[in-house]
């Protein structure tokens, strides 16, 4: 069988579909390229006109591939996988020879990945900590033992040597069942959960329609990971006589730490986070029920209203229980105030 790849130029490849070729153009090209490019990156290349058929750009990622077709693909130059230090300000809460604790701002990606090779927390940490982070936990995510979403704010701990990385990673993997590890968040959600305190025990896995998203799964699904969130309603905004509310400030304690866990769990029980365009887009029109000033602020709020305000863990060297808290960031304070007074 002939090799489906034929090198055309230094940055181009010709990919020919054989008799077994089938499916969408983006999925087929991704499979042929292997791990070199993600599906989302291939999709972007197609939309940018980087894939040609008989000299014409194929800009529809959904187009079906037919046997015998040869696609010429212009590939971008490879990225250097080793992140470089960048002088990005850090809000340092604590630091010693073993670890650093920071309060992450909104908009800061934790580690380099496709589409975000620079300007990440890892780039900032390499600049701040120097060579001490080199290679700990992997080239692209040195020192990282847990993460927060790009637009989630709050407390994070990062290891500065192998011993600290191993010890902290074990605590996060154990989810605090046998260690002092504790993580708590503040969130502003639409509505008010029926019970003022409760536990959401709903396994999570990748969404079938979009692999960047997470979804609640059945227990017997092979993709399902245990996910448990404990919540408490702290404050209700625009509460009606029947005890309903337009929005609520809640406290969430994680018993597990899955990707997007709080966002998916709260949406699952009908109370998605304000500003969450991924899991709560259908609730955006609820802002129209607010008075003018509050409505404007809520409508313009640029991120999910989620803040990791508390982190507790055992120090990997001394065994001391370390406890850190970060107050609500200014944007969430203003949002709560607008809901409170609007």
mmCIF file of C-alpha atoms in Angstrom:
data_model
loop_
_atom_site.group_PDB
_atom_site.id
_atom_site.type_symbol
_atom_site.label_atom_id
_atom_site.label_comp_id
_atom_site.label_asym_id
_atom_site.label_seq_id
_atom_site.Cartn_x
_atom_site.Cartn_y
_atom_site.Cartn_z
ATOM 1 C CA UNK A 1 0.000 0.000 0.000
ATOM 2 C CA UNK A 2 1.373 3.426 -0.894
ATOM 3 C CA UNK A 3 2.065 5.992 1.801
ATOM 4 C CA UNK A 4 -0.879 8.454 1.837
ATOM 5 C CA UNK A 5 1.556 11.303 2.565
ATOM 6 C CA UNK A 6 3.647 12.824 -0.190
ATOM 7 C CA UNK A 7 5.854 15.727 0.768
ATOM 8 C CA UNK A 8 5.120 18.636 -1.580
ATOM 9 C CA UNK A 9 7.199 21.424 -0.019
ATOM 10 C CA UNK A 10 8.712 22.031 3.417
ATOM 11 C CA UNK A 11 5.377 23.163 4.860
ATOM 12 C CA UNK A 12 2.900 21.312 2.651
ATOM 13 C CA UNK A 13 1.581 17.792 2.485
ATOM 14 C CA UNK A 14 -0.519 16.037 -0.123
ATOM 15 C CA UNK A 15 -2.945 13.625 1.457
ATOM 16 C CA UNK A 16 -4.752 11.146 -0.839
ATOM 17 C CA UNK A 17 -7.956 9.343 0.140
ATOM 18 C CA UNK A 18 -7.967 5.595 -0.538
ATOM 19 C CA UNK A 19 -11.010 3.359 -1.071
ATOM 20 C CA UNK A 20 -11.677 3.098 2.664
ATOM 21 C CA UNK A 21 -11.746 6.875 3.225
ATOM 22 C CA UNK A 22 -14.948 8.179 4.765
ATOM 23 C CA UNK A 23 -16.326 10.824 7.106
ATOM 24 C CA UNK A 24 -15.909 14.548 7.567
ATOM 25 C CA UNK A 25 -12.916 16.341 6.112
ATOM 26 C CA UNK A 26 -11.666 17.662 9.466
ATOM 27 C CA UNK A 27 -11.935 14.275 11.190
ATOM 28 C CA UNK A 28 -10.259 12.430 8.296
ATOM 29 C CA UNK A 29 -7.324 14.841 8.062
ATOM 30 C CA UNK A 30 -6.859 14.779 11.853
ATOM 31 C CA UNK A 31 -6.700 10.969 11.814
ATOM 32 C CA UNK A 32 -4.127 11.027 9.016
ATOM 33 C CA UNK A 33 -1.955 13.641 10.710
ATOM 34 C CA UNK A 34 -1.902 11.661 13.950
ATOM 35 C CA UNK A 35 -0.946 13.573 17.095
ATOM 36 C CA UNK A 36 0.720 16.409 15.209
ATOM 37 C CA UNK A 37 -2.452 18.538 15.100
ATOM 38 C CA UNK A 38 -5.666 18.498 17.124
ATOM 39 C CA UNK A 39 -9.047 18.316 15.414
ATOM 40 C CA UNK A 40 -9.853 21.886 16.429
ATOM 41 C CA UNK A 41 -6.552 23.066 14.879
ATOM 42 C CA UNK A 42 -7.288 21.161 11.653
ATOM 43 C CA UNK A 43 -10.783 22.673 11.592
ATOM 44 C CA UNK A 44 -9.250 26.148 11.869
ATOM 45 C CA UNK A 45 -6.788 25.403 9.060
ATOM 46 C CA UNK A 46 -9.658 24.312 6.800
ATOM 47 C CA UNK A 47 -11.652 27.475 7.538
ATOM 48 C CA UNK A 48 -8.533 29.566 6.885
ATOM 49 C CA UNK A 49 -8.259 28.082 3.368
ATOM 50 C CA UNK A 50 -5.174 25.982 4.076
ATOM 51 C CA UNK A 51 -6.669 22.843 2.492
ATOM 52 C CA UNK A 52 -6.908 22.723 -1.324
ATOM 53 C CA UNK A 53 -8.585 20.278 -3.695
ATOM 54 C CA UNK A 54 -7.635 20.741 -7.353
ATOM 55 C CA UNK A 55 -6.363 24.198 -6.466
ATOM 56 C CA UNK A 56 -9.616 25.310 -4.807
ATOM 57 C CA UNK A 57 -9.847 25.974 -1.059
ATOM 58 C CA UNK A 58 -12.077 23.560 0.867
ATOM 59 C CA UNK A 59 -13.416 25.723 3.709
ATOM 60 C CA UNK A 60 -16.174 23.415 4.995
ATOM 61 C CA UNK A 61 -14.857 21.100 7.763
ATOM 62 C CA UNK A 62 -18.046 18.985 7.442
ATOM 63 C CA UNK A 63 -17.518 18.148 3.771
ATOM 64 C CA UNK A 64 -17.468 14.397 3.108
ATOM 65 C CA UNK A 65 -14.224 12.857 1.842
ATOM 66 C CA UNK A 66 -14.397 10.754 -1.330
ATOM 67 C CA UNK A 67 -11.990 8.027 -2.436
ATOM 68 C CA UNK A 68 -9.337 9.191 -4.870
ATOM 69 C CA UNK A 69 -9.344 12.836 -3.798
ATOM 70 C CA UNK A 70 -5.968 14.437 -3.077
ATOM 71 C CA UNK A 71 -5.860 17.357 -0.663
ATOM 72 C CA UNK A 72 -2.901 19.728 -0.472
ATOM 73 C CA UNK A 73 -2.491 21.012 3.069
ATOM 74 C CA UNK A 74 -0.383 24.016 4.040
ATOM 75 C CA UNK A 75 0.892 23.370 7.560
ATOM 76 C CA UNK A 76 2.142 26.047 9.954
ATOM 77 C CA UNK A 77 5.739 25.709 11.183
ATOM 78 C CA UNK A 78 6.071 23.508 14.282
ATOM 79 C CA UNK A 79 5.912 25.222 17.652
ATOM 80 C CA UNK A 80 8.726 24.887 20.170
ATOM 81 C CA UNK A 81 7.143 22.683 22.872
ATOM 82 C CA UNK A 82 9.326 24.135 25.623
ATOM 83 C CA UNK A 83 7.621 27.138 27.258
ATOM 84 C CA UNK A 84 9.724 30.231 27.870
ATOM 85 C CA UNK A 85 9.625 32.561 30.834
ATOM 86 C CA UNK A 86 7.587 35.738 30.390
ATOM 87 C CA UNK A 87 7.411 38.745 32.696
ATOM 88 C CA UNK A 88 3.740 38.399 33.617
ATOM 89 C CA UNK A 89 2.755 39.801 37.049
ATOM 90 C CA UNK A 90 1.793 37.233 39.692
ATOM 91 C CA UNK A 91 -0.286 37.784 42.840
ATOM 92 C CA UNK A 92 1.828 35.666 45.207
ATOM 93 C CA UNK A 93 0.125 34.660 48.467
ATOM 94 C CA UNK A 94 2.985 32.505 49.762
ATOM 95 C CA UNK A 95 6.312 31.129 48.550
ATOM 96 C CA UNK A 96 9.147 28.973 49.879
ATOM 97 C CA UNK A 97 11.746 26.582 48.417
ATOM 98 C CA UNK A 98 9.130 23.873 47.773
ATOM 99 C CA UNK A 99 6.047 25.626 46.464
ATOM 100 C CA UNK A 100 4.363 28.846 45.483
ATOM 101 C CA UNK A 101 0.734 29.818 46.106
ATOM 102 C CA UNK A 102 -0.851 32.418 43.833
ATOM 103 C CA UNK A 103 -4.215 34.047 43.252
ATOM 104 C CA UNK A 104 -4.951 33.538 39.557
ATOM 105 C CA UNK A 105 -6.734 36.344 37.685
ATOM 106 C CA UNK A 106 -9.455 35.849 35.076
ATOM 107 C CA UNK A 107 -8.239 35.377 31.514
ATOM 108 C CA UNK A 108 -4.982 33.613 32.412
ATOM 109 C CA UNK A 109 -4.580 30.130 30.897
ATOM 110 C CA UNK A 110 -2.756 27.762 33.272
ATOM 111 C CA UNK A 111 -0.432 25.930 30.875
ATOM 112 C CA UNK A 112 0.530 26.139 27.181
ATOM 113 C CA UNK A 113 -1.625 24.219 24.699
ATOM 114 C CA UNK A 114 -2.905 24.590 21.155
ATOM 115 C CA UNK A 115 -3.928 28.213 20.633
ATOM 116 C CA UNK A 116 -2.235 29.384 23.844
ATOM 117 C CA UNK A 117 1.496 28.725 23.557
ATOM 118 C CA UNK A 118 2.452 31.956 25.333
ATOM 119 C CA UNK A 119 1.041 34.269 27.967
ATOM 120 C CA UNK A 120 0.159 31.432 30.368
ATOM 121 C CA UNK A 121 0.630 30.940 34.091
ATOM 122 C CA UNK A 122 3.457 28.490 33.316
ATOM 123 C CA UNK A 123 5.286 31.192 31.325
ATOM 124 C CA UNK A 124 4.885 33.562 34.272
ATOM 125 C CA UNK A 125 6.086 30.933 36.774
ATOM 126 C CA UNK A 126 9.188 30.069 34.736
ATOM 127 C CA UNK A 127 10.143 33.770 34.709
ATOM 128 C CA UNK A 128 9.415 34.126 38.444
ATOM 129 C CA UNK A 129 10.941 30.866 39.704
ATOM 130 C CA UNK A 130 13.750 30.384 37.200
ATOM 131 C CA UNK A 131 15.313 26.982 36.548
ATOM 132 C CA UNK A 132 13.793 25.373 39.666
ATOM 133 C CA UNK A 133 10.642 24.473 37.716
ATOM 134 C CA UNK A 134 12.462 22.776 34.829
ATOM 135 C CA UNK A 135 10.884 19.458 33.880
ATOM 136 C CA UNK A 136 8.797 18.977 37.032
ATOM 137 C CA UNK A 137 5.541 17.329 35.967
ATOM 138 C CA UNK A 138 6.213 17.538 32.233
ATOM 139 C CA UNK A 139 7.736 20.027 29.817
ATOM 140 C CA UNK A 140 4.571 21.983 29.049
ATOM 141 C CA UNK A 141 3.137 22.066 32.555
ATOM 142 C CA UNK A 142 6.085 22.201 34.982
ATOM 143 C CA UNK A 143 5.038 22.278 38.617
ATOM 144 C CA UNK A 144 1.294 22.187 37.884
ATOM 145 C CA UNK A 145 -0.620 19.817 40.199
ATOM 146 C CA UNK A 146 -4.134 21.205 39.596
ATOM 147 C CA UNK A 147 -5.687 23.823 37.373
ATOM 148 C CA UNK A 148 -8.416 26.424 37.108
ATOM 149 C CA UNK A 149 -10.293 27.273 33.906
ATOM 150 C CA UNK A 150 -8.988 30.291 31.992
ATOM 151 C CA UNK A 151 -11.790 32.554 33.258
ATOM 152 C CA UNK A 152 -12.018 31.154 36.799
ATOM 153 C CA UNK A 153 -10.164 33.173 39.436
ATOM 154 C CA UNK A 154 -8.657 32.079 42.714
ATOM 155 C CA UNK A 155 -6.065 30.216 44.748
ATOM 156 C CA UNK A 156 -3.620 27.771 43.150
ATOM 157 C CA UNK A 157 -0.548 25.972 44.471
ATOM 158 C CA UNK A 158 2.417 25.065 42.239
ATOM 159 C CA UNK A 159 5.295 22.704 43.112
ATOM 160 C CA UNK A 160 8.894 23.904 42.775
ATOM 161 C CA UNK A 161 10.667 20.540 42.988
ATOM 162 C CA UNK A 162 9.989 16.858 42.290
ATOM 163 C CA UNK A 163 9.312 15.874 45.904
ATOM 164 C CA UNK A 164 6.749 18.657 46.344
ATOM 165 C CA UNK A 165 5.147 17.825 42.988
ATOM 166 C CA UNK A 166 4.738 14.157 43.880
ATOM 167 C CA UNK A 167 3.394 14.881 47.382
ATOM 168 C CA UNK A 168 0.915 17.552 46.248
ATOM 169 C CA UNK A 169 -0.229 15.472 43.260
ATOM 170 C CA UNK A 170 -1.038 12.594 45.609
ATOM 171 C CA UNK A 171 -3.145 14.898 47.784
ATOM 172 C CA UNK A 172 -5.156 16.142 44.807
ATOM 173 C CA UNK A 173 -5.579 12.595 43.465
ATOM 174 C CA UNK A 174 -6.871 11.520 46.895
ATOM 175 C CA UNK A 175 -9.413 14.406 46.834
ATOM 176 C CA UNK A 176 -8.807 15.078 50.522
ATOM 177 C CA UNK A 177 -10.258 11.771 51.694
ATOM 178 C CA UNK A 178 -7.190 10.915 53.800
ATOM 179 C CA UNK A 179 -5.370 14.267 53.741
ATOM 180 C CA UNK A 180 -6.236 17.833 54.835
ATOM 181 C CA UNK A 181 -6.791 18.898 51.206
ATOM 182 C CA UNK A 182 -9.816 21.167 50.864
ATOM 183 C CA UNK A 183 -11.032 23.289 47.940
ATOM 184 C CA UNK A 184 -13.956 25.685 48.042
ATOM 185 C CA UNK A 185 -15.455 28.085 45.513
ATOM 186 C CA UNK A 186 -17.895 30.979 45.416
ATOM 187 C CA UNK A 187 -20.245 31.168 42.467
ATOM 188 C CA UNK A 188 -23.192 33.313 41.394
ATOM 189 C CA UNK A 189 -25.885 31.192 39.780
ATOM 190 C CA UNK A 190 -29.240 31.780 38.159
ATOM 191 C CA UNK A 191 -32.215 31.062 40.399
ATOM 192 C CA UNK A 192 -32.066 29.422 43.810
ATOM 193 C CA UNK A 193 -31.612 25.707 44.387
ATOM 194 C CA UNK A 194 -34.696 24.187 46.008
ATOM 195 C CA UNK A 195 -32.647 23.042 49.002
ATOM 196 C CA UNK A 196 -30.401 25.647 50.648
ATOM 197 C CA UNK A 197 -27.734 22.974 51.133
ATOM 198 C CA UNK A 198 -27.214 19.878 49.072
ATOM 199 C CA UNK A 199 -24.915 17.415 47.346
ATOM 200 C CA UNK A 200 -24.726 16.825 43.609
ATOM 201 C CA UNK A 201 -23.454 13.312 42.918
ATOM 202 C CA UNK A 202 -23.395 12.995 39.134
ATOM 203 C CA UNK A 203 -20.572 11.329 37.132
ATOM 204 C CA UNK A 204 -18.965 13.429 34.394
ATOM 205 C CA UNK A 205 -17.348 12.615 31.062
ATOM 206 C CA UNK A 206 -16.697 14.177 27.674
ATOM 207 C CA UNK A 207 -19.717 15.520 25.809
ATOM 208 C CA UNK A 208 -20.575 13.431 22.747
ATOM 209 C CA UNK A 209 -21.266 16.485 20.588
ATOM 210 C CA UNK A 210 -18.262 18.566 21.672
ATOM 211 C CA UNK A 211 -15.199 16.953 23.223
ATOM 212 C CA UNK A 212 -14.094 20.257 24.780
ATOM 213 C CA UNK A 213 -17.205 20.178 26.965
ATOM 214 C CA UNK A 214 -18.188 17.892 29.846
ATOM 215 C CA UNK A 215 -21.568 16.294 30.471
ATOM 216 C CA UNK A 216 -23.308 14.234 33.129
ATOM 217 C CA UNK A 217 -23.037 10.506 32.390
ATOM 218 C CA UNK A 218 -24.703 7.323 33.578
ATOM 219 C CA UNK A 219 -22.797 5.390 36.237
ATOM 220 C CA UNK A 220 -22.227 2.472 33.877
ATOM 221 C CA UNK A 221 -20.776 4.640 31.095
ATOM 222 C CA UNK A 222 -17.097 3.689 30.569
ATOM 223 C CA UNK A 223 -16.272 7.407 30.140
ATOM 224 C CA UNK A 224 -17.875 8.361 33.473
ATOM 225 C CA UNK A 225 -15.722 9.701 36.326
ATOM 226 C CA UNK A 226 -17.078 10.100 39.833
ATOM 227 C CA UNK A 227 -17.954 13.750 40.525
ATOM 228 C CA UNK A 228 -19.365 15.090 43.803
ATOM 229 C CA UNK A 229 -20.065 18.732 44.676
ATOM 230 C CA UNK A 230 -21.442 19.991 48.012
ATOM 231 C CA UNK A 231 -23.148 23.391 47.881
ATOM 232 C CA UNK A 232 -24.708 25.924 50.241
ATOM 233 C CA UNK A 233 -26.776 28.978 49.328
ATOM 234 C CA UNK A 234 -25.212 32.021 51.029
ATOM 235 C CA UNK A 235 -27.350 34.839 49.650
ATOM 236 C CA UNK A 236 -30.420 35.202 47.448
ATOM 237 C CA UNK A 237 -30.925 38.101 45.042
ATOM 238 C CA UNK A 238 -34.373 39.427 44.106
ATOM 239 C CA UNK A 239 -36.142 36.868 46.268
ATOM 240 C CA UNK A 240 -39.895 36.508 45.732
ATOM 241 C CA UNK A 241 -42.537 35.723 48.377
ATOM 242 C CA UNK A 242 -42.621 32.106 47.195
ATOM 243 C CA UNK A 243 -38.901 31.738 48.156
ATOM 244 C CA UNK A 244 -37.730 31.703 44.547
ATOM 245 C CA UNK A 245 -34.914 34.060 43.565
ATOM 246 C CA UNK A 246 -33.574 35.448 40.335
ATOM 247 C CA UNK A 247 -29.983 34.610 41.321
ATOM 248 C CA UNK A 248 -27.974 33.313 44.277
ATOM 249 C CA UNK A 249 -24.476 33.434 45.727
ATOM 250 C CA UNK A 250 -23.403 29.900 46.614
ATOM 251 C CA UNK A 251 -20.492 28.162 48.297
ATOM 252 C CA UNK A 252 -19.240 24.941 46.651
ATOM 253 C CA UNK A 253 -16.905 22.397 48.249
ATOM 254 C CA UNK A 254 -15.414 19.810 45.918
ATOM 255 C CA UNK A 255 -15.189 16.184 46.949
ATOM 256 C CA UNK A 256 -13.728 15.440 43.515
ATOM 257 C CA UNK A 257 -12.028 17.725 41.018
ATOM 258 C CA UNK A 258 -13.230 17.097 37.477
ATOM 259 C CA UNK A 259 -12.912 19.489 34.539
ATOM 260 C CA UNK A 260 -15.747 22.075 34.617
ATOM 261 C CA UNK A 261 -17.275 20.186 37.570
ATOM 262 C CA UNK A 262 -19.096 23.054 39.301
ATOM 263 C CA UNK A 263 -20.230 24.590 36.012
ATOM 264 C CA UNK A 264 -21.714 21.313 34.737
ATOM 265 C CA UNK A 265 -23.199 20.262 38.083
ATOM 266 C CA UNK A 266 -24.972 23.562 38.703
ATOM 267 C CA UNK A 267 -26.337 23.600 35.145
ATOM 268 C CA UNK A 268 -27.443 19.979 35.650
ATOM 269 C CA UNK A 269 -29.703 20.976 38.559
ATOM 270 C CA UNK A 270 -31.061 23.969 36.623
ATOM 271 C CA UNK A 271 -28.896 26.742 38.086
ATOM 272 C CA UNK A 272 -26.004 27.543 35.712
ATOM 273 C CA UNK A 273 -23.436 30.183 36.555
ATOM 274 C CA UNK A 274 -23.994 33.761 35.442
ATOM 275 C CA UNK A 275 -21.752 34.551 32.497
ATOM 276 C CA UNK A 276 -21.250 30.908 31.530
ATOM 277 C CA UNK A 277 -21.805 30.928 27.766
ATOM 278 C CA UNK A 278 -20.921 27.223 27.477
ATOM 279 C CA UNK A 279 -23.274 25.633 30.010
ATOM 280 C CA UNK A 280 -25.731 28.446 30.707
ATOM 281 C CA UNK A 281 -26.329 30.206 27.394
ATOM 282 C CA UNK A 282 -30.051 29.484 27.530
ATOM 283 C CA UNK A 283 -30.412 31.566 30.713
ATOM 284 C CA UNK A 284 -28.930 34.776 29.295
ATOM 285 C CA UNK A 285 -32.347 36.363 28.710
ATOM 286 C CA UNK A 286 -33.065 36.196 32.460
ATOM 287 C CA UNK A 287 -31.021 39.389 32.725
ATOM 288 C CA UNK A 288 -33.989 41.198 31.123
ATOM 289 C CA UNK A 289 -35.907 40.682 34.386
ATOM 290 C CA UNK A 290 -33.430 42.867 36.281
ATOM 291 C CA UNK A 291 -33.557 46.647 36.785
ATOM 292 C CA UNK A 292 -31.585 48.644 34.214
ATOM 293 C CA UNK A 293 -28.199 49.002 35.938
ATOM 294 C CA UNK A 294 -28.056 45.394 37.123
ATOM 295 C CA UNK A 295 -29.237 44.145 33.720
ATOM 296 C CA UNK A 296 -26.449 46.025 31.921
ATOM 297 C CA UNK A 297 -23.749 44.683 34.240
ATOM 298 C CA UNK A 298 -25.019 41.094 34.098
ATOM 299 C CA UNK A 299 -25.359 41.198 30.305
ATOM 300 C CA UNK A 300 -21.797 42.477 29.918
ATOM 301 C CA UNK A 301 -20.216 40.126 32.462
ATOM 302 C CA UNK A 302 -17.439 38.494 30.398
ATOM 303 C CA UNK A 303 -16.872 35.180 32.185
ATOM 304 C CA UNK A 304 -18.431 32.496 34.356
ATOM 305 C CA UNK A 305 -18.941 33.913 37.856
ATOM 306 C CA UNK A 306 -16.707 31.417 39.653
ATOM 307 C CA UNK A 307 -13.915 32.024 42.164
ATOM 308 C CA UNK A 308 -11.732 29.469 43.990
ATOM 309 C CA UNK A 309 -11.622 31.316 47.289
ATOM 310 C CA UNK A 310 -10.171 28.596 49.565
ATOM 311 C CA UNK A 311 -7.360 26.070 49.252
ATOM 312 C CA UNK A 312 -5.957 23.937 52.066
ATOM 313 C CA UNK A 313 -3.269 21.261 51.828
ATOM 314 C CA UNK A 314 -0.450 19.611 53.747
ATOM 315 C CA UNK A 315 2.984 21.080 53.168
ATOM 316 C CA UNK A 316 5.051 18.413 51.371
ATOM 317 C CA UNK A 317 8.167 18.969 53.501
ATOM 318 C CA UNK A 318 6.998 20.116 56.945
ATOM 319 C CA UNK A 319 3.612 18.374 57.146
ATOM 320 C CA UNK A 320 2.053 21.663 58.273
ATOM 321 C CA UNK A 321 -1.542 22.279 57.203
ATOM 322 C CA UNK A 322 -1.449 25.324 54.918
ATOM 323 C CA UNK A 323 -4.681 27.333 54.562
ATOM 324 C CA UNK A 324 -5.182 30.123 52.026
ATOM 325 C CA UNK A 325 -8.152 32.291 51.104
ATOM 326 C CA UNK A 326 -8.602 34.949 48.432
ATOM 327 C CA UNK A 327 -11.494 37.434 48.570
ATOM 328 C CA UNK A 328 -13.965 37.722 45.718
ATOM 329 C CA UNK A 329 -12.350 39.562 42.786
ATOM 330 C CA UNK A 330 -13.577 43.054 42.027
ATOM 331 C CA UNK A 331 -15.715 42.025 39.048
ATOM 332 C CA UNK A 332 -17.684 39.453 41.076
ATOM 333 C CA UNK A 333 -18.043 41.887 43.992
ATOM 334 C CA UNK A 334 -19.551 44.472 41.634
ATOM 335 C CA UNK A 335 -21.808 41.824 40.122
ATOM 336 C CA UNK A 336 -23.087 40.738 43.549
ATOM 337 C CA UNK A 337 -23.580 44.361 44.577
ATOM 338 C CA UNK A 338 -25.571 45.118 41.421
ATOM 339 C CA UNK A 339 -27.793 42.103 42.029
ATOM 340 C CA UNK A 340 -28.148 43.028 45.684
ATOM 341 C CA UNK A 341 -29.141 46.643 45.096
ATOM 342 C CA UNK A 342 -30.571 46.613 41.568
#
